[in-house]
Short mmCIF file of C-alpha atoms and ligand atoms in Angstrom, two decimals:
data_model
loop_
_atom_site.label_atom_id
_atom_site.label_comp_id
_atom_site.label_asym_id
_atom_site.label_seq_id
_atom_site.Cartn_x
_atom_site.Cartn_y
_atom_site.Cartn_z
CA MET A 175 7.37 -0.53 -225.39
CA GLY A 176 7.24 -3.87 -223.57
CA GLU A 177 5.25 -6.85 -224.79
CA LEU A 178 2.60 -8.59 -222.77
CA ILE A 179 2.74 -12.39 -222.99
CA ALA A 180 -0.02 -14.48 -221.43
CA VAL A 181 0.79 -18.09 -220.59
CA LEU A 182 -2.48 -19.98 -220.91
CA SER A 183 -4.01 -23.43 -221.21
CA GLY A 184 -7.52 -24.71 -220.87
CA LYS A 185 -6.54 -27.55 -218.60
CA GLY A 186 -4.81 -27.17 -215.25
CA GLY A 187 -1.45 -28.72 -214.45
CA THR A 188 -0.04 -28.54 -217.99
CA GLY A 189 3.01 -26.57 -216.82
CA LYS A 190 2.05 -22.92 -217.36
CA THR A 191 3.62 -21.72 -214.14
CA SER A 192 6.80 -23.78 -214.50
CA LEU A 193 7.35 -22.66 -218.09
CA CYS A 194 6.45 -19.05 -217.38
CA ALA A 195 9.17 -19.02 -214.70
CA GLY A 196 11.72 -20.85 -216.87
CA ILE A 197 11.20 -18.72 -219.98
CA ALA A 198 11.12 -15.47 -218.00
CA ALA A 199 14.38 -16.39 -216.26
CA ALA A 200 15.96 -17.30 -219.59
CA LEU A 201 15.04 -13.90 -221.05
CA ALA A 202 16.36 -12.11 -217.96
CA GLU A 203 19.58 -14.09 -218.29
CA ARG A 204 19.85 -12.76 -221.84
CA GLY A 205 19.78 -9.20 -220.54
CA GLU A 206 16.10 -8.41 -221.04
CA GLN A 207 14.09 -6.56 -218.38
CA VAL A 208 11.30 -8.97 -217.44
CA LEU A 209 8.29 -8.75 -215.13
CA CYS A 210 6.40 -11.89 -214.11
CA ILE A 211 2.90 -11.53 -212.71
CA ASP A 212 1.14 -14.41 -211.03
CA CYS A 213 -2.51 -14.06 -212.07
CA ASP A 214 -3.69 -17.27 -210.41
CA VAL A 215 -5.53 -15.47 -207.61
CA GLY A 216 -6.09 -17.58 -204.55
CA LEU A 217 -3.83 -20.41 -205.75
CA GLN A 218 -0.62 -18.59 -206.53
CA ASN A 219 2.58 -20.63 -207.00
CA LEU A 220 4.74 -18.73 -209.45
CA ASP A 221 6.92 -17.73 -206.48
CA LEU A 222 7.75 -21.42 -205.99
CA ALA A 223 8.64 -21.95 -209.64
CA LEU A 224 10.91 -18.90 -209.55
CA GLY A 225 12.67 -20.10 -206.38
CA LEU A 226 11.21 -17.15 -204.48
CA SER A 227 8.99 -18.86 -201.95
CA ASN A 228 10.44 -16.87 -199.05
CA ALA A 229 10.56 -13.51 -200.77
CA GLY A 230 7.32 -12.14 -199.24
CA ALA A 231 6.52 -10.51 -202.56
CA LEU A 232 3.98 -7.75 -203.11
CA SER A 233 0.88 -8.75 -205.04
CA PHE A 234 -0.29 -7.08 -208.22
CA LEU A 235 -3.27 -5.80 -206.22
CA ASP A 236 -0.88 -3.85 -203.95
CA ILE A 237 0.30 -2.01 -207.08
CA CYS A 238 -3.14 -1.67 -208.70
CA ARG A 239 -4.55 -0.08 -205.53
CA GLY A 240 -1.72 2.42 -205.49
CA ALA A 241 -0.33 1.21 -202.14
CA TYR A 242 3.12 0.78 -203.74
CA PRO A 243 4.80 1.87 -206.96
CA LEU A 244 5.65 -0.76 -209.57
CA SER A 245 9.32 -0.23 -208.73
CA ALA A 246 8.61 -1.95 -205.39
CA ALA A 247 8.01 -5.30 -207.17
CA THR A 248 10.35 -7.99 -205.81
CA ARG A 249 13.64 -8.21 -207.70
CA HIS A 250 14.95 -11.74 -208.08
CA PRO A 251 18.18 -12.07 -206.07
CA LYS A 252 19.65 -14.35 -208.75
CA TYR A 253 18.32 -12.44 -211.78
CA PRO A 254 18.62 -8.68 -211.26
CA ASN A 255 16.62 -8.09 -214.48
CA LEU A 256 13.68 -10.15 -213.30
CA ALA A 257 10.90 -8.59 -211.21
CA PHE A 258 7.96 -10.43 -209.73
CA LEU A 259 4.46 -9.70 -208.43
CA THR A 260 2.50 -12.44 -206.73
CA ALA A 261 -1.28 -12.99 -206.88
CA PRO A 262 -3.48 -11.73 -204.05
CA VAL A 263 -4.87 -14.48 -201.82
CA ASN A 264 -8.18 -13.04 -200.64
CA CYS A 265 -9.59 -12.05 -203.99
CA ARG A 266 -11.55 -13.54 -206.86
CA ALA A 267 -10.53 -13.05 -210.45
CA GLU A 268 -13.96 -11.54 -211.23
CA ASP A 269 -13.36 -8.82 -208.63
CA ILE A 270 -10.14 -7.55 -210.22
CA ASP A 271 -10.54 -3.99 -211.46
CA LYS A 272 -9.57 -4.37 -215.12
CA ALA A 273 -8.98 -0.65 -215.59
CA ALA A 274 -6.55 -0.51 -212.65
CA PHE A 275 -4.85 -3.71 -213.84
CA SER A 276 -4.48 -2.26 -217.37
CA ASP A 277 -3.06 0.97 -215.93
CA MET A 278 -0.45 -1.01 -214.02
CA LEU A 279 0.44 -2.88 -217.21
CA ARG A 280 0.76 0.38 -219.12
CA THR A 281 3.35 1.52 -216.59
CA ALA A 282 5.02 -1.91 -216.78
CA ARG A 283 5.30 -1.71 -220.57
CA ALA A 284 7.41 1.41 -220.19
CA GLN A 285 9.81 -0.29 -217.77
CA PHE A 286 10.05 -3.90 -218.95
CA ARG A 287 10.71 -5.54 -222.33
CA TYR A 288 8.58 -8.59 -221.54
CA ILE A 289 5.70 -8.90 -219.08
CA PHE A 290 4.48 -12.42 -218.41
CA LEU A 291 0.99 -13.14 -217.11
CA ASP A 292 0.82 -16.59 -215.55
CA ALA A 293 -2.87 -17.38 -215.96
CA PRO A 294 -5.09 -19.67 -213.92
CA ALA A 295 -6.49 -22.87 -215.43
CA GLY A 296 -9.92 -22.80 -217.02
CA LEU A 297 -11.65 -20.27 -219.21
CA ASP A 298 -13.16 -18.04 -216.55
CA ALA A 299 -12.50 -14.48 -215.44
CA GLY A 300 -8.73 -14.93 -214.83
CA PHE A 301 -8.24 -16.45 -218.27
CA GLN A 302 -10.35 -13.73 -219.90
CA LEU A 303 -8.41 -10.97 -218.15
CA CYS A 304 -5.00 -12.33 -219.20
CA ALA A 305 -6.04 -13.26 -222.73
CA SER A 306 -7.84 -10.00 -223.45
CA LEU A 307 -4.81 -7.87 -222.52
CA ALA A 308 -2.07 -10.00 -224.10
CA ASP A 309 -0.09 -9.11 -227.22
CA ARG A 310 1.06 -12.69 -227.53
CA VAL A 311 -0.16 -15.96 -226.08
CA ILE A 312 1.82 -19.05 -225.19
CA LEU A 313 -0.63 -21.94 -225.05
CA VAL A 314 0.77 -24.80 -222.99
CA THR A 315 -0.37 -28.36 -223.42
CA ASN A 316 0.98 -31.81 -222.80
CA GLY A 317 0.31 -34.97 -224.78
CA ASP A 318 -2.70 -36.10 -222.75
CA ALA A 319 -5.78 -36.40 -224.93
CA ALA A 320 -7.76 -34.19 -222.53
CA ALA A 321 -5.10 -31.46 -222.51
CA VAL A 322 -4.80 -31.49 -226.30
CA ARG A 323 -8.56 -31.26 -226.72
CA ASP A 324 -8.69 -28.37 -224.23
CA ALA A 325 -5.83 -26.64 -226.05
CA ALA A 326 -7.74 -26.92 -229.34
CA ARG A 327 -10.86 -25.45 -227.73
CA THR A 328 -8.83 -22.69 -226.08
CA ALA A 329 -7.19 -21.87 -229.41
CA GLN A 330 -10.67 -21.43 -230.96
CA ILE A 331 -11.73 -19.13 -228.13
CA LEU A 332 -8.56 -17.06 -228.53
CA GLU A 333 -9.21 -16.78 -232.25
CA GLY A 334 -12.72 -15.56 -231.46
CA MET A 335 -11.16 -12.93 -229.19
CA GLY A 336 -9.06 -11.70 -232.12
CA LYS A 337 -5.80 -13.06 -230.72
CA HIS A 338 -3.57 -13.87 -233.66
CA ASP A 339 -0.17 -14.32 -232.07
CA VAL A 340 -0.85 -17.62 -230.31
CA ARG A 341 1.85 -20.26 -230.21
CA LEU A 342 1.87 -23.71 -228.76
CA VAL A 343 4.33 -25.25 -226.32
CA VAL A 344 4.09 -29.00 -225.91
CA ASN A 345 5.30 -29.75 -222.40
CA ARG A 346 6.37 -32.98 -220.72
CA THR A 347 7.20 -34.84 -223.92
CA ASN A 348 8.50 -38.34 -223.41
CA LYS A 349 9.82 -40.33 -226.36
CA LYS A 350 8.95 -43.76 -224.95
CA LEU A 351 5.47 -42.80 -223.83
CA TYR A 352 4.75 -41.02 -227.13
CA LYS A 353 5.83 -44.15 -228.99
CA THR A 354 3.53 -46.35 -226.92
CA MET A 355 0.69 -43.86 -227.41
CA CYS A 356 1.48 -43.68 -231.16
CA LEU A 357 1.57 -39.91 -230.65
CA THR A 358 3.83 -37.30 -232.24
CA VAL A 359 4.22 -33.59 -231.58
CA ASP A 360 2.90 -33.18 -235.15
CA ASP A 361 -0.39 -34.76 -234.05
CA VAL A 362 -0.65 -32.36 -231.12
CA MET A 363 0.03 -29.38 -233.41
CA ASP A 364 -2.52 -30.62 -235.92
CA GLU A 365 -5.23 -30.99 -233.31
CA ALA A 366 -4.55 -27.60 -231.72
CA ALA A 367 -4.09 -26.04 -235.19
CA LEU A 368 -1.39 -23.72 -233.88
CA PRO A 369 2.22 -23.01 -234.77
CA LEU A 370 4.79 -24.50 -232.44
CA LEU A 371 6.91 -22.30 -230.18
CA GLY A 372 8.69 -25.16 -228.48
CA ILE A 373 8.81 -28.61 -226.99
CA VAL A 374 9.78 -29.21 -223.38
CA PRO A 375 10.72 -32.70 -222.24
CA ASN A 376 9.35 -34.33 -219.14
CA ASP A 377 12.07 -33.57 -216.63
CA PRO A 378 11.99 -34.35 -212.90
CA ASN A 379 14.30 -31.37 -212.31
CA VAL A 380 11.27 -29.09 -212.80
CA THR A 381 9.77 -30.48 -209.60
CA LEU A 382 13.10 -30.94 -207.81
CA ALA A 383 14.15 -27.32 -208.35
CA THR A 384 11.04 -26.12 -206.50
CA VAL A 385 11.78 -28.49 -203.60
CA PHE A 386 15.16 -26.75 -203.17
CA ASP A 387 13.64 -23.30 -203.83
CA GLU A 388 15.92 -22.83 -206.82
CA PRO A 389 14.95 -21.43 -210.21
CA LEU A 390 15.01 -24.31 -212.73
CA LEU A 391 17.73 -22.68 -214.83
CA LYS A 392 20.05 -22.38 -211.82
CA TYR A 393 19.34 -25.99 -210.85
CA THR A 394 20.20 -27.63 -214.18
CA LYS A 395 21.33 -26.67 -217.66
CA LYS A 396 19.78 -29.67 -219.41
CA GLY A 397 16.32 -30.95 -220.28
CA ALA A 398 13.48 -28.56 -219.56
CA ALA A 399 15.90 -25.73 -218.67
CA ALA A 400 17.60 -25.98 -222.08
CA ALA A 401 14.17 -26.04 -223.74
CA CYS A 402 13.15 -22.85 -221.89
CA ARG A 403 16.33 -21.16 -223.09
CA ARG A 404 15.56 -22.13 -226.69
CA ILE A 405 12.00 -20.82 -226.37
CA ALA A 406 13.31 -17.54 -224.93
CA ARG A 407 15.53 -17.05 -227.98
CA ARG A 408 12.57 -17.73 -230.30
CA ILE A 409 10.53 -15.13 -228.39
CA GLN A 410 13.34 -12.68 -229.11
CA GLY A 411 12.89 -13.51 -232.78
CA LEU A 412 16.09 -15.51 -233.17
CA PRO A 413 16.06 -18.47 -235.56
CA VAL A 414 16.27 -21.52 -233.30
CA PRO A 415 14.98 -24.61 -235.11
CA VAL A 416 12.48 -26.88 -233.35
CA SER A 417 13.22 -30.55 -233.65
CA ILE A 418 9.99 -32.51 -233.37
CA ARG A 419 11.53 -35.96 -233.44
N1 ADP B 663 8.53 -30.42 -218.16
C1 ADP B 663 8.14 -30.92 -216.98
N2 ADP B 663 8.67 -32.08 -216.52
C2 ADP B 663 8.28 -32.60 -215.33
N3 ADP B 663 7.38 -32.04 -214.52
C3 ADP B 663 6.81 -30.89 -214.92
C4 ADP B 663 7.16 -30.26 -216.16
N4 ADP B 663 6.42 -29.11 -216.27
C5 ADP B 663 5.67 -29.03 -215.16
N5 ADP B 663 5.89 -30.08 -214.34
C6 ADP B 663 5.25 -30.37 -213.04
O1 ADP B 663 3.84 -30.45 -213.28
C7 ADP B 663 3.12 -29.89 -212.18
C8 ADP B 663 2.19 -28.80 -212.70
O2 ADP B 663 3.00 -27.76 -213.24
P1 ADP B 663 2.54 -26.23 -213.16
O3 ADP B 663 3.61 -25.46 -213.82
O4 ADP B 663 2.16 -25.87 -211.76
O5 ADP B 663 1.24 -26.29 -214.07
P2 ADP B 663 0.05 -25.23 -214.24
O6 ADP B 663 0.58 -23.88 -213.88
O7 ADP B 663 -0.33 -25.33 -215.68
O8 ADP B 663 -1.05 -25.67 -213.33
C9 ADP B 663 4.16 -29.38 -211.20
O9 ADP B 663 4.33 -30.35 -210.19
C10 ADP B 663 5.43 -29.25 -212.02
O10 ADP B 663 6.60 -29.46 -211.25
MG1 MG B 664 -0.14 -22.45 -212.52
#
C-alpha cells in the first residue's frame, strides 16, 4: 500500500514545489515507484520543477473524471519510476470532488509506493484537501520570521486535524545570513514545535535547473540536490543524521 505525503506550508514561496520534485526524484532514483500530483490548481508549476515543462501532462482532473486511466499519467523520461499529474487550470480548489479525488488516490496507492501532493500556499480548500488525505506531512519553511510563524500556525492546525506524522524541512538555509540574524535551525524547530526531517541550503541551482528544464538532481549532485537525497533516505526510514550546524 502506497503512502500519501502532502508537502505543505502556510506561506507561499517557501520551496514546497521545488522540494516535492527533488525528493520525489530522489526516491524514484532509489527504485521506488513514485507519483507526484500538482495540487496547486490554477497556478501549477510542479512540471517546471521536475524538468517537464514541455510534457503536456494530463491533470489529476482528467483522471478523476474518468477520461483517462491512472496509467496514462506522464512518465518522466529521465526517471522511469516517476509519474506525474499536473493541476487543472480552469478549476478552483473548492470545486474539486473530494470523493473522486480520494478514489483516484486509492488506485494510486495500489500502484505507487509514495504519492506526493504538492499543495498550494495558504490554508484554504487546496490545503485542506491535501492535509486531510495525507498519511504524512512535510511542512516546508525557511528562516524568515513570517514563514516560521506561519509554519507554527500550520503545525497547530494540522494537530487539530489529527495529523501526527508531520515533519519540518527548513529550506534555503544560509550560514552567513543565519549568523547575522542570530538564527539557528534549532530556533526554527522550537518555534514550529516539530521534528526535523531535513535542512536544505539556499542553492541557486534550484532556480537554474528550471531555466534549463532539467530536474534538480540531474543538474547538480551538490547542495539542495544532496539534501533532497538525504531526505528521501529518511523518508524510507534509513538512519541519516541531520547536522544542524
Ligand atoms: N533551496 C533553495 N535555494 C534557492 N532557491 C530556492 C530553493 N528552494 C526554492 N527556491 C526558489 O524559491 C522560489 C519558490 O520556490 P517554490 O518551490 O515554487 O515554492 P512554493 O511551491 O512553496 O511556492 C523558486 O524560484 C525556487 O526556485
Ligand atoms: Mg508551489
